[in-house]
Amino acid sequence: MNFPSKLIEDAVNEMSRLPGIGKKTALRLVLHLLKQKESVTEELSHALLALRKEIKYCQKCHNISDTDVCSICRGVRRDRSIICVVEDIPDVLAIENTSQYQGLYHVLGGVISPIQGIGPDELKIESLMERIRLAETEDKVEEVILALPATMEGDTTSFYITRKLKALNIKVSTIARGIPIGGELEYTDEVTLGRSILTRVNYSAD
Amino acid sequence: MNFPSKLIEDAVNEMSRLPGIGKKTALRLVLHLLKQKESVTEELSHALLALRKEIKYCQKCHNISDTDVCSICRGVRRDRSIICVVEDIPDVLAIENTSQYQGLYHVLGGVISPIQGIGPDELKIESLMERIRLAETEDKVEEVILALPATMEGDTTSFYITRKLKALNIKVSTIARGIPIGGELEYTDEVTLGRSILTRVNYSAD
């Protein structure tokens, strides 16, 4: 693509480095900004810069945070006896948006993947153990929920963490897998459907 | 959506003001930036700010430009006797990328649309007439190509400009409409197909 202006070429090139944004989309976004007030571009740029420069990661759960310890870990209404282990930050947001969980989180920052060269030491697994051990004194952790992806890497990580937790005598659970609510049986993939039959649960009509 | 950090909330809100980018996509883009080096965010922000603050519009054709007169209008190899009239800036880029056109452009900045309250005075139509009149002395304009959208508004604008140009005794043409190259007859909409039959051209097997 040839651009009539170096300024627009630079902006399009930078914009198209974002995932899922090609040159044409980047051009559309950049031309949109040109049509808006200058303040729109300023606010966008400043918000991104402020985020990148000032963001912190919670010292306890490694979630993103404005402070050293995140609002969830500091939350007075949070159940400190449960920790939900997730792969990355968007998973925390997704679970939070369900409003069904009141415990704490632990963000691993990935899952074990020998192919990508990610071993347990690259993840915040030791930090999880440390956190559980330290909590022995006051807020004792009683349950760890594994909410990792249903992939080979996710399962490996779940298995690894479960083995490590065994010594600490803590209940370990994993989120339920099965047919999504509202999902149609005939359009569900066979692995999920097969597993949902094998892991069927008791039904009560009460 | 609840965010664990005000910084990330601001960045997501600003990002999702861009067209076609919802909150979820904005979050994905913002988290991507967090995983990259700080320089990636800096370069993006600075490119957008520089573009918005320093961009100029060509005094002659109203295309975006780094200088008062754009590189196309200044181009020594450009055929100054032809002006292609387009609706907006992306159209110039699209035609330039075909490498099939060596003339100049004129960006109207829109098309006549009574519904949206856009009349001829809101567009750069008078500027086009002025430009053609001024060019009388040296680089006389001999042809105006109308490359406006094939909509009611586009057609109205084409008609309006053609009427205005009549007095100046200039050849007016419009880009060909028909079946796209590689397009299948059976999947072409009936208006395009019908018009392509009515406006059929002589075929020579040479």
Tab-separated table of C-alpha atoms in Angstrom:
chain	number	residue	atom	x	y	z
A	1	MET	CA	0.000	0.000	0.000
A	2	ASN	CA	1.325	3.425	-0.927
A	3	PHE	CA	0.527	6.320	1.359
A	4	PRO	CA	0.397	9.982	0.373
A	5	SER	CA	1.830	10.970	3.741
A	6	LYS	CA	4.629	9.664	5.962
A	7	LEU	CA	2.573	10.588	9.035
A	8	ILE	CA	-0.320	8.404	7.977
A	9	GLU	CA	2.011	5.605	6.927
A	10	ASP	CA	3.637	5.575	10.386
A	11	ALA	CA	0.285	5.619	12.165
A	12	VAL	CA	-1.084	2.794	9.982
A	13	ASN	CA	2.060	0.715	10.469
A	14	GLU	CA	1.955	1.085	14.244
A	15	MET	CA	-1.776	0.411	14.396
A	16	SER	CA	-1.485	-2.716	12.248
A	17	ARG	CA	1.010	-4.224	14.714
A	18	LEU	CA	-1.961	-4.873	17.002
A	19	PRO	CA	-3.313	-8.429	16.769
A	20	GLY	CA	-6.157	-8.924	14.283
A	21	ILE	CA	-5.736	-5.483	12.729
A	22	GLY	CA	-4.535	-5.464	9.134
A	23	LYS	CA	-3.403	-2.489	7.060
A	24	LYS	CA	-6.878	-1.752	5.703
A	25	THR	CA	-8.521	-1.781	9.131
A	26	ALA	CA	-5.654	0.283	10.535
A	27	LEU	CA	-6.171	2.860	7.778
A	28	ARG	CA	-9.892	3.002	8.528
A	29	LEU	CA	-9.222	3.553	12.240
A	30	VAL	CA	-6.580	6.200	11.584
A	31	LEU	CA	-8.795	8.113	9.122
A	32	HIS	CA	-11.579	7.937	11.699
A	33	LEU	CA	-9.312	9.600	14.262
A	34	LEU	CA	-8.501	12.329	11.727
A	35	LYS	CA	-12.207	13.139	11.428
A	36	GLN	CA	-12.680	13.378	15.201
A	37	LYS	CA	-11.631	16.206	17.472
A	38	GLU	CA	-7.950	16.283	18.392
A	39	SER	CA	-8.915	15.477	22.005
A	40	VAL	CA	-10.106	11.985	20.999
A	41	THR	CA	-6.634	11.034	19.748
A	42	GLU	CA	-5.013	12.700	22.753
A	43	GLU	CA	-7.173	10.820	25.233
A	44	LEU	CA	-6.548	7.520	23.481
A	45	SER	CA	-2.773	8.034	23.366
A	46	HIS	CA	-2.555	9.215	26.947
A	47	ALA	CA	-4.707	6.353	28.259
A	48	LEU	CA	-2.494	3.792	26.508
A	49	LEU	CA	0.731	5.425	27.694
A	50	ALA	CA	-0.530	5.781	31.264
A	51	LEU	CA	-1.617	2.151	31.287
A	52	ARG	CA	1.686	0.872	29.965
A	53	LYS	CA	3.822	2.988	32.276
A	54	GLU	CA	1.840	2.873	35.497
A	55	ILE	CA	0.183	-0.522	35.560
A	56	LYS	CA	1.150	-2.781	38.442
A	57	TYR	CA	0.736	-6.480	38.998
A	58	CYS	CA	-0.762	-7.606	42.287
A	59	GLN	CA	2.002	-9.023	44.509
A	60	LYS	CA	-0.354	-11.741	45.714
A	61	CYS	CA	-2.391	-12.960	42.745
A	62	HIS	CA	-0.449	-11.372	39.805
A	63	ASN	CA	-3.612	-9.843	38.382
A	64	ILE	CA	-3.291	-6.338	36.898
A	65	SER	CA	-3.832	-3.653	39.474
A	66	ASP	CA	-3.439	0.060	40.142
A	67	THR	CA	-1.912	-0.716	43.520
A	68	ASP	CA	0.638	-3.182	44.936
A	69	VAL	CA	-2.148	-5.482	46.092
A	70	CYS	CA	-5.201	-5.641	43.818
A	71	SER	CA	-8.750	-4.680	44.783
A	72	ILE	CA	-9.867	-8.322	44.765
A	73	CYS	CA	-7.113	-9.452	47.170
A	74	ARG	CA	-7.881	-6.431	49.381
A	75	GLY	CA	-11.671	-6.910	49.163
A	76	VAL	CA	-13.261	-7.275	52.582
A	77	ARG	CA	-16.152	-9.392	51.298
A	78	ARG	CA	-13.913	-11.884	49.537
A	79	ASP	CA	-13.733	-15.482	50.741
A	80	ARG	CA	-10.020	-15.952	51.466
A	81	SER	CA	-10.340	-19.713	51.837
A	82	ILE	CA	-10.763	-20.326	48.092
A	83	ILE	CA	-8.264	-19.559	45.330
A	84	CYS	CA	-9.218	-19.887	41.674
A	85	VAL	CA	-6.182	-20.602	39.473
A	86	VAL	CA	-6.431	-19.153	35.939
A	87	GLU	CA	-4.141	-18.951	32.933
A	88	ASP	CA	-4.232	-15.200	32.354
A	89	ILE	CA	-5.809	-11.847	33.176
A	90	PRO	CA	-8.849	-11.995	30.806
A	91	ASP	CA	-9.952	-15.173	32.627
A	92	VAL	CA	-10.206	-13.215	35.898
A	93	LEU	CA	-12.366	-10.603	34.168
A	94	ALA	CA	-14.560	-13.309	32.619
A	95	ILE	CA	-15.163	-15.062	35.962
A	96	GLU	CA	-15.698	-11.745	37.761
A	97	ASN	CA	-18.381	-10.811	35.237
A	98	THR	CA	-20.397	-13.928	36.116
A	99	SER	CA	-20.813	-12.597	39.715
A	100	GLN	CA	-20.839	-16.252	40.807
A	101	TYR	CA	-17.484	-16.341	42.555
A	102	GLN	CA	-16.460	-14.543	45.727
A	103	GLY	CA	-13.058	-16.113	46.386
A	104	LEU	CA	-9.580	-14.987	45.388
A	105	TYR	CA	-7.616	-15.629	42.198
A	106	HIS	CA	-4.143	-16.672	41.177
A	107	VAL	CA	-2.933	-15.754	37.677
A	108	LEU	CA	-0.312	-18.215	36.390
A	109	GLY	CA	0.666	-16.129	33.367
A	110	GLY	CA	0.374	-19.112	31.013
A	111	VAL	CA	0.230	-22.914	31.054
A	112	ILE	CA	2.979	-25.544	30.895
A	113	SER	CA	3.908	-26.044	27.235
A	114	PRO	CA	7.095	-27.972	26.430
A	115	ILE	CA	6.683	-27.110	22.720
A	116	GLN	CA	6.775	-23.372	23.462
A	117	GLY	CA	9.475	-23.911	26.071
A	118	ILE	CA	7.258	-22.908	28.983
A	119	GLY	CA	8.055	-24.984	32.066
A	120	PRO	CA	6.604	-24.717	35.596
A	121	ASP	CA	9.379	-22.279	36.570
A	122	GLU	CA	8.191	-19.722	33.988
A	123	LEU	CA	4.758	-19.672	35.635
A	124	LYS	CA	3.609	-18.349	39.009
A	125	ILE	CA	3.190	-21.871	40.424
A	126	GLU	CA	5.800	-21.612	43.176
A	127	SER	CA	4.257	-18.273	44.117
A	128	LEU	CA	0.901	-20.075	44.558
A	129	MET	CA	2.473	-22.646	46.902
A	130	GLU	CA	4.220	-19.907	48.849
A	131	ARG	CA	0.961	-17.988	49.139
A	132	ILE	CA	-0.913	-21.028	50.472
A	133	ARG	CA	1.859	-21.792	52.953
A	134	LEU	CA	1.963	-18.189	54.207
A	135	ALA	CA	-1.827	-18.146	54.616
A	136	GLU	CA	-1.570	-21.049	57.096
A	137	THR	CA	-1.505	-18.651	60.032
A	138	GLU	CA	-4.657	-16.551	59.512
A	139	ASP	CA	-6.665	-16.889	56.272
A	140	LYS	CA	-6.190	-20.594	55.729
A	141	VAL	CA	-6.760	-21.722	52.117
A	142	GLU	CA	-9.151	-24.666	52.029
A	143	GLU	CA	-9.877	-25.108	48.336
A	144	VAL	CA	-8.084	-24.463	45.059
A	145	ILE	CA	-10.268	-24.313	41.941
A	146	LEU	CA	-8.410	-25.060	38.714
A	147	ALA	CA	-9.983	-23.019	35.905
A	148	LEU	CA	-7.417	-23.744	33.211
A	149	PRO	CA	-8.135	-24.300	29.498
A	150	ALA	CA	-9.363	-27.744	28.434
A	151	THR	CA	-6.292	-28.368	26.285
A	152	MET	CA	-3.383	-30.765	26.666
A	153	GLU	CA	-1.297	-27.915	28.100
A	154	GLY	CA	-4.075	-26.875	30.484
A	155	ASP	CA	-4.565	-30.452	31.660
A	156	THR	CA	-0.796	-30.910	32.162
A	157	THR	CA	-0.691	-27.756	34.269
A	158	SER	CA	-3.728	-28.849	36.316
A	159	PHE	CA	-2.098	-32.219	36.912
A	160	TYR	CA	1.201	-30.630	37.943
A	161	ILE	CA	-0.450	-28.226	40.392
A	162	THR	CA	-2.661	-30.984	41.853
A	163	ARG	CA	0.434	-33.110	42.540
A	164	LYS	CA	2.171	-30.194	44.241
A	165	LEU	CA	-0.898	-29.379	46.348
A	166	LYS	CA	-1.260	-32.956	47.595
A	167	ALA	CA	1.378	-32.413	50.270
A	168	LEU	CA	-0.507	-29.385	51.587
A	169	ASN	CA	-3.739	-31.340	52.178
A	170	ILE	CA	-6.017	-28.912	50.309
A	171	LYS	CA	-9.198	-29.705	48.409
A	172	VAL	CA	-8.637	-29.325	44.667
A	173	SER	CA	-11.557	-28.897	42.247
A	174	THR	CA	-11.878	-28.036	38.575
A	175	ILE	CA	-14.604	-26.112	36.769
A	176	ALA	CA	-17.330	-28.261	35.194
A	177	ARG	CA	-16.981	-29.219	31.522
A	178	GLY	CA	-20.030	-30.086	29.469
A	179	ILE	CA	-22.660	-28.805	27.083
A	180	PRO	CA	-22.920	-24.993	27.337
A	181	ILE	CA	-26.205	-23.638	28.720
A	182	GLY	CA	-28.487	-23.100	25.723
A	183	GLY	CA	-26.240	-25.290	23.552
A	184	GLU	CA	-27.826	-27.842	21.234
A	185	LEU	CA	-26.754	-31.474	21.597
A	186	GLU	CA	-26.489	-32.091	17.852
A	187	TYR	CA	-24.064	-29.194	17.328
A	188	THR	CA	-21.782	-30.025	20.258
A	189	ASP	CA	-18.425	-31.571	19.350
A	190	GLU	CA	-18.181	-35.291	20.114
A	191	VAL	CA	-15.401	-34.952	22.710
A	192	THR	CA	-17.451	-32.570	24.868
A	193	LEU	CA	-20.654	-34.571	24.386
A	194	GLY	CA	-18.925	-37.893	25.157
A	195	ARG	CA	-17.317	-36.452	28.268
A	196	SER	CA	-20.572	-34.894	29.419
A	197	ILE	CA	-22.172	-38.361	29.374
A	198	LEU	CA	-19.270	-39.984	31.223
A	199	THR	CA	-19.235	-37.240	33.857
A	200	ARG	CA	-23.035	-37.066	34.232
A	201	VAL	CA	-24.309	-35.776	37.565
A	202	ASN	CA	-27.247	-36.828	39.724
A	203	TYR	CA	-30.460	-35.099	38.791
A	204	SER	CA	-33.040	-34.156	41.338
A	205	ALA	CA	-36.454	-32.813	40.420
A	206	ASP	CA	-36.804	-30.815	43.641
B	1	MET	CA	-17.698	-5.220	32.342
B	2	ASN	CA	-15.880	-4.656	35.627
B	3	PHE	CA	-12.187	-3.879	35.490
B	4	PRO	CA	-9.679	-4.531	38.250
B	5	SER	CA	-7.825	-1.346	37.387
B	6	LYS	CA	-8.858	2.206	36.498
B	7	LEU	CA	-5.912	2.423	34.087
B	8	ILE	CA	-7.086	-0.545	32.089
B	9	GLU	CA	-10.688	0.655	32.192
B	10	ASP	CA	-9.683	4.019	30.722
B	11	ALA	CA	-7.566	2.416	28.010
B	12	VAL	CA	-10.342	-0.026	27.064
B	13	ASN	CA	-12.949	2.754	26.997
B	14	GLU	CA	-10.809	4.950	24.745
B	15	MET	CA	-9.915	2.060	22.464
B	16	SER	CA	-13.531	0.963	22.109
B	17	ARG	CA	-14.493	4.406	20.799
B	18	LEU	CA	-12.830	3.398	17.522
B	19	PRO	CA	-15.292	2.128	14.896
B	20	GLY	CA	-15.829	-1.634	14.862
B	21	ILE	CA	-13.959	-2.186	18.115
B	22	GLY	CA	-16.083	-3.387	21.022
B	23	LYS	CA	-15.114	-3.693	24.667
B	24	LYS	CA	-13.889	-7.276	24.339
B	25	THR	CA	-11.669	-6.534	21.339
B	26	ALA	CA	-10.415	-3.368	23.038
B	27	LEU	CA	-9.464	-5.400	26.106
B	28	ARG	CA	-7.629	-7.933	23.955
B	29	LEU	CA	-5.676	-5.149	22.199
B	30	VAL	CA	-4.846	-3.400	25.464
B	31	LEU	CA	-3.655	-6.619	27.137
B	32	HIS	CA	-1.556	-7.305	24.055
B	33	LEU	CA	0.152	-3.926	24.469
B	34	LEU	CA	0.844	-4.767	28.124
B	35	LYS	CA	2.709	-7.895	27.047
B	36	GLN	CA	4.854	-6.003	24.545
B	37	LYS	CA	7.805	-3.759	25.289
B	38	GLU	CA	6.957	-0.266	26.493
B	39	SER	CA	8.375	1.125	23.228
B	40	VAL	CA	5.547	-0.486	21.214
B	41	THR	CA	2.919	1.527	23.101
B	42	GLU	CA	5.068	4.654	22.937
B	43	GLU	CA	5.535	4.373	19.184
B	44	LEU	CA	1.823	3.788	18.623
B	45	SER	CA	0.792	6.738	20.799
B	46	HIS	CA	3.351	9.076	19.307
B	47	ALA	CA	2.478	8.101	15.729
B	48	LEU	CA	-1.215	8.790	16.354
B	49	LEU	CA	-0.543	12.104	18.097
B	50	ALA	CA	1.918	13.235	15.419
B	51	LEU	CA	-0.569	12.340	12.699
B	52	ARG	CA	-3.442	14.177	14.350
B	53	LYS	CA	-1.427	17.296	15.152
B	54	GLU	CA	0.740	17.650	12.065
B	55	ILE	CA	-1.323	16.318	9.186
B	56	LYS	CA	-2.107	18.785	6.437
B	57	TYR	CA	-4.620	18.746	3.642
B	58	CYS	CA	-3.394	19.493	0.137
B	59	GLN	CA	-4.459	23.029	-0.858
B	60	LYS	CA	-5.183	21.838	-4.381
B	61	CYS	CA	-6.822	18.403	-4.165
B	62	HIS	CA	-7.678	18.230	-0.411
B	63	ASN	CA	-5.990	14.861	-0.053
B	64	ILE	CA	-4.031	14.260	3.173
B	65	SER	CA	-0.460	15.407	2.877
B	66	ASP	CA	2.673	16.160	4.887
B	67	THR	CA	3.115	19.400	2.950
B	68	ASP	CA	0.882	22.241	1.768
B	69	VAL	CA	0.637	20.690	-1.686
B	70	CYS	CA	0.559	16.879	-1.748
B	71	SER	CA	3.087	14.632	-3.461
B	72	ILE	CA	0.597	13.689	-6.177
B	73	CYS	CA	-0.169	17.318	-7.111
B	74	ARG	CA	3.582	18.066	-7.092
B	75	GLY	CA	4.475	14.871	-9.007
B	76	VAL	CA	6.439	15.635	-12.183
B	77	ARG	CA	5.209	12.522	-13.994
B	78	ARG	CA	1.551	13.243	-13.332
B	79	ASP	CA	-0.807	14.047	-16.175
B	80	ARG	CA	-2.209	17.445	-15.189
B	81	SER	CA	-4.897	17.375	-17.856
B	82	ILE	CA	-7.026	14.790	-16.023
B	83	ILE	CA	-8.662	15.160	-12.610
B	84	CYS	CA	-10.337	12.205	-10.904
B	85	VAL	CA	-13.072	13.312	-8.490
B	86	VAL	CA	-13.522	11.023	-5.445
B	87	GLU	CA	-15.644	11.067	-2.316
B	88	ASP	CA	-12.911	10.692	0.278
B	89	ILE	CA	-9.262	9.952	1.047
B	90	PRO	CA	-9.398	6.112	1.053
B	91	ASP	CA	-10.643	6.269	-2.550
B	92	VAL	CA	-7.420	8.048	-3.596
B	93	LEU	CA	-5.365	5.309	-1.913
B	94	ALA	CA	-7.459	2.597	-3.578
B	95	ILE	CA	-7.027	4.090	-7.072
B	96	GLU	CA	-3.322	4.783	-6.486
B	97	ASN	CA	-2.800	1.142	-5.565
B	98	THR	CA	-4.114	0.016	-8.959
B	99	SER	CA	-1.172	1.835	-10.663
B	100	GLN	CA	-3.556	2.419	-13.577
B	101	TYR	CA	-4.019	6.144	-13.180
B	102	GLN	CA	-1.456	8.889	-13.673
B	103	GLY	CA	-3.636	11.985	-13.447
B	104	LEU	CA	-4.509	14.199	-10.488
B	105	TYR	CA	-7.292	13.859	-7.887
B	106	HIS	CA	-9.887	16.007	-6.243
B	107	VAL	CA	-11.276	14.902	-2.858
B	108	LEU	CA	-14.819	16.204	-2.295
B	109	GLY	CA	-14.967	15.210	1.367
B	110	GLY	CA	-18.373	13.557	0.938
B	111	VAL	CA	-21.325	13.399	-1.450
B	112	ILE	CA	-24.498	15.471	-1.657
B	113	SER	CA	-26.987	14.014	0.829
B	114	PRO	CA	-30.085	16.066	1.673
B	115	ILE	CA	-31.018	13.523	4.399
B	116	GLN	CA	-27.723	14.112	6.206
B	117	GLY	CA	-27.899	17.838	5.505
B	118	ILE	CA	-24.891	17.804	3.162
B	119	GLY	CA	-25.372	20.249	0.302
B	120	PRO	CA	-22.931	21.222	-2.494
B	121	ASP	CA	-21.543	24.043	-0.338
B	122	GLU	CA	-20.312	21.580	2.313
B	123	LEU	CA	-18.217	19.815	-0.320
B	124	LYS	CA	-15.128	20.921	-2.254
B	125	ILE	CA	-17.081	21.386	-5.479
B	126	GLU	CA	-16.520	25.138	-5.870
B	127	SER	CA	-12.830	24.490	-5.177
B	128	LEU	CA	-12.827	22.030	-8.119
B	129	MET	CA	-14.325	24.659	-10.458
B	130	GLU	CA	-11.847	27.258	-9.240
B	131	ARG	CA	-8.999	24.832	-9.790
B	132	ILE	CA	-10.082	24.083	-13.348
B	133	ARG	CA	-10.536	27.799	-14.136
B	134	LEU	CA	-7.097	28.667	-12.722
B	135	ALA	CA	-5.462	25.884	-14.728
B	136	GLU	CA	-6.709	27.517	-17.950
B	137	THR	CA	-3.434	29.352	-18.368
B	138	GLU	CA	-0.830	26.583	-18.230
B	139	ASP	CA	-1.897	23.002	-17.305
B	140	LYS	CA	-5.295	23.010	-18.961
B	141	VAL	CA	-7.701	20.377	-17.582
B	142	GLU	CA	-9.194	18.376	-20.426
B	143	GLU	CA	-11.046	15.591	-18.649
B	144	VAL	CA	-12.774	15.072	-15.311
B	145	ILE	CA	-13.335	11.456	-14.239
B	146	LEU	CA	-16.169	11.022	-11.750
B	147	ALA	CA	-15.293	8.098	-9.434
B	148	LEU	CA	-18.125	8.554	-6.937
B	149	PRO	CA	-20.080	5.756	-5.218
B	150	ALA	CA	-22.872	4.077	-7.196
B	151	THR	CA	-25.531	5.256	-4.748
B	152	MET	CA	-28.333	7.795	-5.089
B	153	GLU	CA	-26.145	10.362	-3.296
B	154	GLY	CA	-23.159	9.565	-5.504
B	155	ASP	CA	-25.263	9.826	-8.658
B	156	THR	CA	-26.768	13.135	-7.499
B	157	THR	CA	-23.296	14.528	-6.907
B	158	SER	CA	-22.057	13.287	-10.288
B	159	PHE	CA	-25.070	14.919	-11.968
B	160	TYR	CA	-24.516	18.208	-10.113
B	161	ILE	CA	-20.829	18.376	-11.014
B	162	THR	CA	-21.485	17.428	-14.645
B	163	ARG	CA	-24.001	20.295	-14.941
B	164	LYS	CA	-21.494	22.736	-13.457
B	165	LEU	CA	-18.722	21.544	-15.755
B	166	LYS	CA	-20.835	21.957	-18.895
B	167	ALA	CA	-20.084	25.673	-19.059
B	168	LEU	CA	-16.354	24.988	-18.963
B	169	ASN	CA	-16.439	22.712	-22.018
B	170	ILE	CA	-14.580	19.809	-20.426
B	171	LYS	CA	-14.930	16.105	-21.166
B	172	VAL	CA	-16.622	14.318	-18.266
B	173	SER	CA	-16.365	10.561	-17.816
B	174	THR	CA	-17.308	8.115	-15.082
B	175	ILE	CA	-15.637	4.871	-14.017
B	176	ALA	CA	-17.077	1.719	-15.594
B	177	ARG	CA	-19.735	-0.201	-13.667
B	178	GLY	CA	-20.271	-3.895	-14.290
B	179	ILE	CA	-19.405	-7.416	-13.215
B	180	PRO	CA	-16.144	-7.428	-11.203
B	181	ILE	CA	-13.186	-9.230	-12.797
B	182	GLY	CA	-13.355	-12.833	-11.612
B	183	GLY	CA	-16.954	-12.363	-10.484
B	184	GLU	CA	-19.514	-15.053	-11.258
B	185	LEU	CA	-22.613	-14.037	-13.199
B	186	GLU	CA	-25.009	-16.047	-11.050
B	187	TYR	CA	-23.864	-14.377	-7.825
B	188	THR	CA	-23.967	-10.812	-9.149
B	189	ASP	CA	-26.861	-8.676	-7.933
B	190	GLU	CA	-29.552	-8.099	-10.577
B	191	VAL	CA	-29.076	-4.302	-10.753
B	192	THR	CA	-25.382	-4.626	-11.629
B	193	LEU	CA	-26.006	-7.515	-14.042
B	194	GLY	CA	-28.922	-5.726	-15.743
B	195	ARG	CA	-26.912	-2.537	-16.130
B	196	SER	CA	-23.890	-4.443	-17.440
B	197	ILE	CA	-26.069	-5.814	-20.256
B	198	LEU	CA	-27.570	-2.410	-21.078
B	199	THR	CA	-24.129	-0.757	-21.113
B	200	ARG	CA	-22.410	-3.587	-22.996
B	201	VAL	CA	-19.305	-2.604	-24.964
B	202	ASN	CA	-18.028	-3.681	-28.360
B	203	TYR	CA	-15.899	-6.792	-28.218
B	204	SER	CA	-12.970	-7.321	-30.508
B	205	ALA	CA	-11.072	-10.588	-30.680
B	206	ASP	CA	-7.811	-8.938	-31.744
